Amino acid sequence: MSLTGTSRGGKGGQKFGARRAENNRIYAHPLPIVCPSPSSSAFAPLLCLLFPASARLDNPHCEGVFDPSTRSVWVLTERDATILWRRGFFGKGDLSRSEPSWLARQLNARKAAGKYMTSEEVREKRRQERRQFKLDRAAAIARAAAEAEAAFAEGREAAPAVIPSGATWKPSAPGEPSLPVAPPEDEDDSDNDADKEEEPLDNVEHLQLTLQEAWFLVWNLDCLTVLDPHTNEPMSLQRIWRAFQGVHCIPPDLPVYADRFDNLFLVHYAAYHYYRALGWVVKGGIKFCVDYLLYKRGPVFHHAEFAVVVIPVYEDPADQESSPFNLPNANTFSWTWLSTVNRVNSQVQKTLILTYVTIPAQSRVSPDALSSPACLAHYSVRDVVLRRFIPARMRD
Amino acid sequence: MEKHPSYEVLSSYLPIYPKAAGALFQTYNDLKYAQQWSDLELVELPGCARCGLKGRRPQTDEVLSIVPCSLSESLSTDWIRTTFRELGAPPHVYLAINTEDSSIVYYKISPGIVKPPL
């Protein structure tokens, strides 16, 4: 929400148009795998039709390291982190809001008056403005109350109160002119200016992929290699499959954890895969008390329209009783909980979706199925969209 | 994780409370590098099976207390009361809820009712 007025015409409009075009260019590829544009030769497209195997896909072959304690895969190289973020918005910089921008922010801070602002700095500025607005509003309310008291005591009408609202308030001391937001390329160039006077900065940030994102890249797109954290050797698909389920089994290798379909990784992966396969960009939703947020193209384009809560449903209730896991939201929820989550999300103009993931019964499906991801076919996903209906206001 | 510069500082504490190791690591890094807190020190909280953190925000003098936890944990009010006790009864405690994608959400918890500032 911008308190300095959302209507930007003229020069501001040009800035926005250029920003949009820039974003469309940088974030053009929805997935890390890219189909190369057809070559100038007239025969290339024909060849692709006749001999599909010769249609080459540009696979970036990224690398990540598995970290069991944070239950994630870390992408340590800048090249791979940039590719995975820009082609599909996979992962999150662990010291940033979204894309890894920690180094850029530190270098900005070092140059006394930073030329550009990263998204974190924009957020700081917005929060300060909001704080100032709240102070001004509280002072205005106090003044109006005092004036009303004085007027009542004197037996006259109080002067009409002027209380600033979000739409009418302007920051009283504009301070420095608003800085343009950094175009993403600046991250790469700023490294050259790093050691003018102070010692060079090590980039301690990495891109963190959730296990669901990592498995999606490994299994479906084959564009990520996961390394073992101790040996630095690439892990085989089987090992990755078992290791990702194993993070939820503490302590590991207990027989009670073996052959369970209700492993949290599997349940969440079923939902993640469902929405990714439909073309949504799926990110974490903890800021809005939900499991996932769905973006139509990506976080840089527009706010998320949908907030997803994953609700596991056991096909066989006996499995739930025998479960060593305590899956969140697996029990009947209360109306207060539902109202709370819906209210939080409607205040930020998001629609709540309840995604029911049905966990197959141990009695019906053999536990051997768990040795391969083919068992995911046994999970079913249903979604229910929730909107609050107010009969007095919604007449249509 | 071992190659990260923060590991040295945390290495004596991470093996003691392995279940909370990921949350502690992420919270420590966020406070030290992203939020730029100073004078970060670790406080053992044996009643909660983890380490807490104390430090100062940039440009402030007040020492604040942070307790990291992960989204998959279930907490009870008794657990929260234990954190207050073991941190030496600070006026408020920040609960750092860590997620697998490295998002951290901080919740400020005070013992008793607190009037909102504005």
mmCIF file of N, CA, C and O in Angstrom, chain A residues 145-177:
data_model
loop_
_atom_site.group_PDB
_atom_site.id
_atom_site.type_symbol
_atom_site.label_atom_id
_atom_site.label_comp_id
_atom_site.label_asym_id
_atom_site.label_seq_id
_atom_site.Cartn_x
_atom_site.Cartn_y
_atom_site.Cartn_z
ATOM 1 N N ALA A 145 -10.252 15.058 20.041
ATOM 2 C CA ALA A 145 -10.939 14.727 21.292
ATOM 3 C C ALA A 145 -10.808 15.878 22.283
ATOM 4 O O ALA A 145 -11.785 16.275 22.928
ATOM 5 N N ALA A 146 -9.599 16.440 22.391
ATOM 6 C CA ALA A 146 -9.394 17.563 23.321
ATOM 7 C C ALA A 146 -10.243 18.747 22.908
ATOM 8 O O ALA A 146 -10.866 19.422 23.739
ATOM 9 N N GLU A 147 -10.285 19.009 21.586
ATOM 10 C CA GLU A 147 -11.073 20.124 21.069
ATOM 11 C C GLU A 147 -12.560 19.911 21.380
ATOM 12 O O GLU A 147 -13.257 20.836 21.785
ATOM 13 N N ALA A 148 -13.031 18.661 21.213
ATOM 14 C CA ALA A 148 -14.446 18.383 21.476
ATOM 15 C C ALA A 148 -14.758 18.599 22.955
ATOM 16 O O ALA A 148 -15.815 19.147 23.304
ATOM 17 N N GLU A 149 -13.839 18.157 23.823
ATOM 18 C CA GLU A 149 -14.027 18.362 25.270
ATOM 19 C C GLU A 149 -14.105 19.846 25.601
ATOM 20 O O GLU A 149 -14.997 20.293 26.332
ATOM 21 N N ALA A 150 -13.156 20.590 25.055
ATOM 22 C CA ALA A 150 -13.110 22.039 25.350
ATOM 23 C C ALA A 150 -14.379 22.704 24.843
ATOM 24 O O ALA A 150 -14.982 23.533 25.537
ATOM 25 N N ALA A 151 -14.807 22.315 23.630
ATOM 26 C CA ALA A 151 -16.001 22.932 23.049
ATOM 27 C C ALA A 151 -17.227 22.604 23.892
ATOM 28 O O ALA A 151 -18.069 23.464 24.146
ATOM 29 N N PHE A 152 -17.322 21.378 24.359
ATOM 30 C CA PHE A 152 -18.476 20.987 25.185
ATOM 31 C C PHE A 152 -18.489 21.772 26.485
ATOM 32 O O PHE A 152 -19.537 22.236 26.945
ATOM 33 N N ALA A 153 -17.279 21.927 27.061
ATOM 34 C CA ALA A 153 -17.178 22.662 28.334
ATOM 35 C C ALA A 153 -17.640 24.096 28.144
ATOM 36 O O ALA A 153 -18.273 24.683 29.022
ATOM 37 N N GLU A 154 -17.301 24.679 26.967
ATOM 38 C CA GLU A 154 -17.675 26.066 26.730
ATOM 39 C C GLU A 154 -19.075 26.183 26.161
ATOM 40 O O GLU A 154 -19.559 27.287 25.936
ATOM 41 N N GLY A 155 -19.704 25.060 25.854
ATOM 42 C CA GLY A 155 -21.069 25.102 25.335
ATOM 43 C C GLY A 155 -21.159 25.518 23.886
ATOM 44 O O GLY A 155 -22.164 26.068 23.447
ATOM 45 N N ARG A 156 -20.111 25.321 23.099
ATOM 46 C CA ARG A 156 -20.182 25.663 21.684
ATOM 47 C C ARG A 156 -19.932 24.414 20.850
ATOM 48 O O ARG A 156 -19.566 23.362 21.364
ATOM 49 N N GLU A 157 -20.154 24.566 19.522
ATOM 50 C CA GLU A 157 -19.917 23.437 18.616
ATOM 51 C C GLU A 157 -18.415 23.263 18.394
ATOM 52 O O GLU A 157 -17.690 24.230 18.239
ATOM 53 N N ALA A 158 -17.980 22.028 18.340
ATOM 54 C CA ALA A 158 -16.564 21.785 18.063
ATOM 55 C C ALA A 158 -16.292 21.977 16.577
ATOM 56 O O ALA A 158 -17.175 21.762 15.741
ATOM 57 N N ALA A 159 -15.072 22.419 16.283
ATOM 58 C CA ALA A 159 -14.680 22.553 14.874
ATOM 59 C C ALA A 159 -14.615 21.157 14.260
ATOM 60 O O ALA A 159 -14.269 20.191 14.942
ATOM 61 N N PRO A 160 -14.976 21.021 12.969
ATOM 62 C CA PRO A 160 -14.939 19.672 12.369
ATOM 63 C C PRO A 160 -13.517 19.099 12.423
ATOM 64 O O PRO A 160 -12.549 19.803 12.154
ATOM 65 N N ALA A 161 -13.430 17.839 12.777
ATOM 66 C CA ALA A 161 -12.118 17.212 12.943
ATOM 67 C C ALA A 161 -11.570 16.775 11.594
ATOM 68 O O ALA A 161 -12.321 16.336 10.723
ATOM 69 N N VAL A 162 -10.271 16.923 11.446
ATOM 70 C CA VAL A 162 -9.618 16.454 10.218
ATOM 71 C C VAL A 162 -8.666 15.338 10.613
ATOM 72 O O VAL A 162 -7.587 15.576 11.140
ATOM 73 N N ILE A 163 -9.071 14.116 10.378
ATOM 74 C CA ILE A 163 -8.236 12.966 10.745
ATOM 75 C C ILE A 163 -7.667 12.393 9.454
ATOM 76 O O ILE A 163 -8.418 12.052 8.554
ATOM 77 N N PRO A 164 -6.345 12.295 9.336
ATOM 78 C CA PRO A 164 -5.785 11.765 8.083
ATOM 79 C C PRO A 164 -6.116 10.292 7.912
ATOM 80 O O PRO A 164 -6.138 9.523 8.865
ATOM 81 N N SER A 165 -6.437 9.927 6.690
ATOM 82 C CA SER A 165 -6.656 8.516 6.390
ATOM 83 C C SER A 165 -5.550 8.063 5.452
ATOM 84 O O SER A 165 -4.771 8.867 4.967
ATOM 85 N N GLY A 166 -5.506 6.788 5.195
ATOM 86 C CA GLY A 166 -4.433 6.254 4.364
ATOM 87 C C GLY A 166 -4.367 6.903 3.002
ATOM 88 O O GLY A 166 -3.305 7.116 2.438
ATOM 89 N N ALA A 167 -5.545 7.302 2.483
ATOM 90 C CA ALA A 167 -5.552 7.856 1.128
ATOM 91 C C ALA A 167 -5.141 9.322 1.108
ATOM 92 O O ALA A 167 -4.607 9.807 0.119
ATOM 93 N N THR A 168 -5.386 10.053 2.210
ATOM 94 C CA THR A 168 -5.155 11.501 2.163
ATOM 95 C C THR A 168 -3.827 11.920 2.778
ATOM 96 O O THR A 168 -3.372 13.014 2.576
ATOM 97 N N TRP A 169 -3.181 11.054 3.537
ATOM 98 C CA TRP A 169 -1.968 11.453 4.263
ATOM 99 C C TRP A 169 -0.789 11.575 3.327
ATOM 100 O O TRP A 169 -0.609 10.755 2.418
ATOM 101 N N LYS A 170 0.045 12.579 3.550
ATOM 102 C CA LYS A 170 1.298 12.679 2.794
ATOM 103 C C LYS A 170 2.413 12.849 3.820
ATOM 104 O O LYS A 170 2.224 13.502 4.833
ATOM 105 N N PRO A 171 3.572 12.279 3.578
ATOM 106 C CA PRO A 171 4.649 12.454 4.566
ATOM 107 C C PRO A 171 5.019 13.925 4.667
ATOM 108 O O PRO A 171 5.182 14.605 3.661
ATOM 109 N N SER A 172 5.136 14.441 5.893
ATOM 110 C CA SER A 172 5.333 15.879 6.069
ATOM 111 C C SER A 172 6.720 16.299 5.624
ATOM 112 O O SER A 172 6.908 17.331 5.013
ATOM 113 N N ALA A 173 7.730 15.470 5.934
ATOM 114 C CA ALA A 173 9.095 15.824 5.509
ATOM 115 C C ALA A 173 9.507 14.835 4.442
ATOM 116 O O ALA A 173 9.916 13.723 4.763
ATOM 117 N N PRO A 174 9.408 15.214 3.186
ATOM 118 C CA PRO A 174 9.677 14.229 2.132
ATOM 119 C C PRO A 174 11.089 13.668 2.210
ATOM 120 O O PRO A 174 11.335 12.573 1.774
ATOM 121 N N GLY A 175 12.041 14.385 2.781
ATOM 122 C CA GLY A 175 13.391 13.817 2.913
ATOM 123 C C GLY A 175 14.014 13.613 1.544
ATOM 124 O O GLY A 175 13.842 14.437 0.656
ATOM 125 N N GLU A 176 14.729 12.509 1.354
ATOM 126 C CA GLU A 176 15.395 12.299 0.066
ATOM 127 C C GLU A 176 14.361 11.902 -0.965
ATOM 128 O O GLU A 176 13.360 11.279 -0.631
ATOM 129 N N PRO A 177 14.567 12.259 -2.228
ATOM 130 C CA PRO A 177 13.606 11.849 -3.258
ATOM 131 C C PRO A 177 13.599 10.333 -3.352
ATOM 132 O O PRO A 177 14.595 9.683 -3.054
#
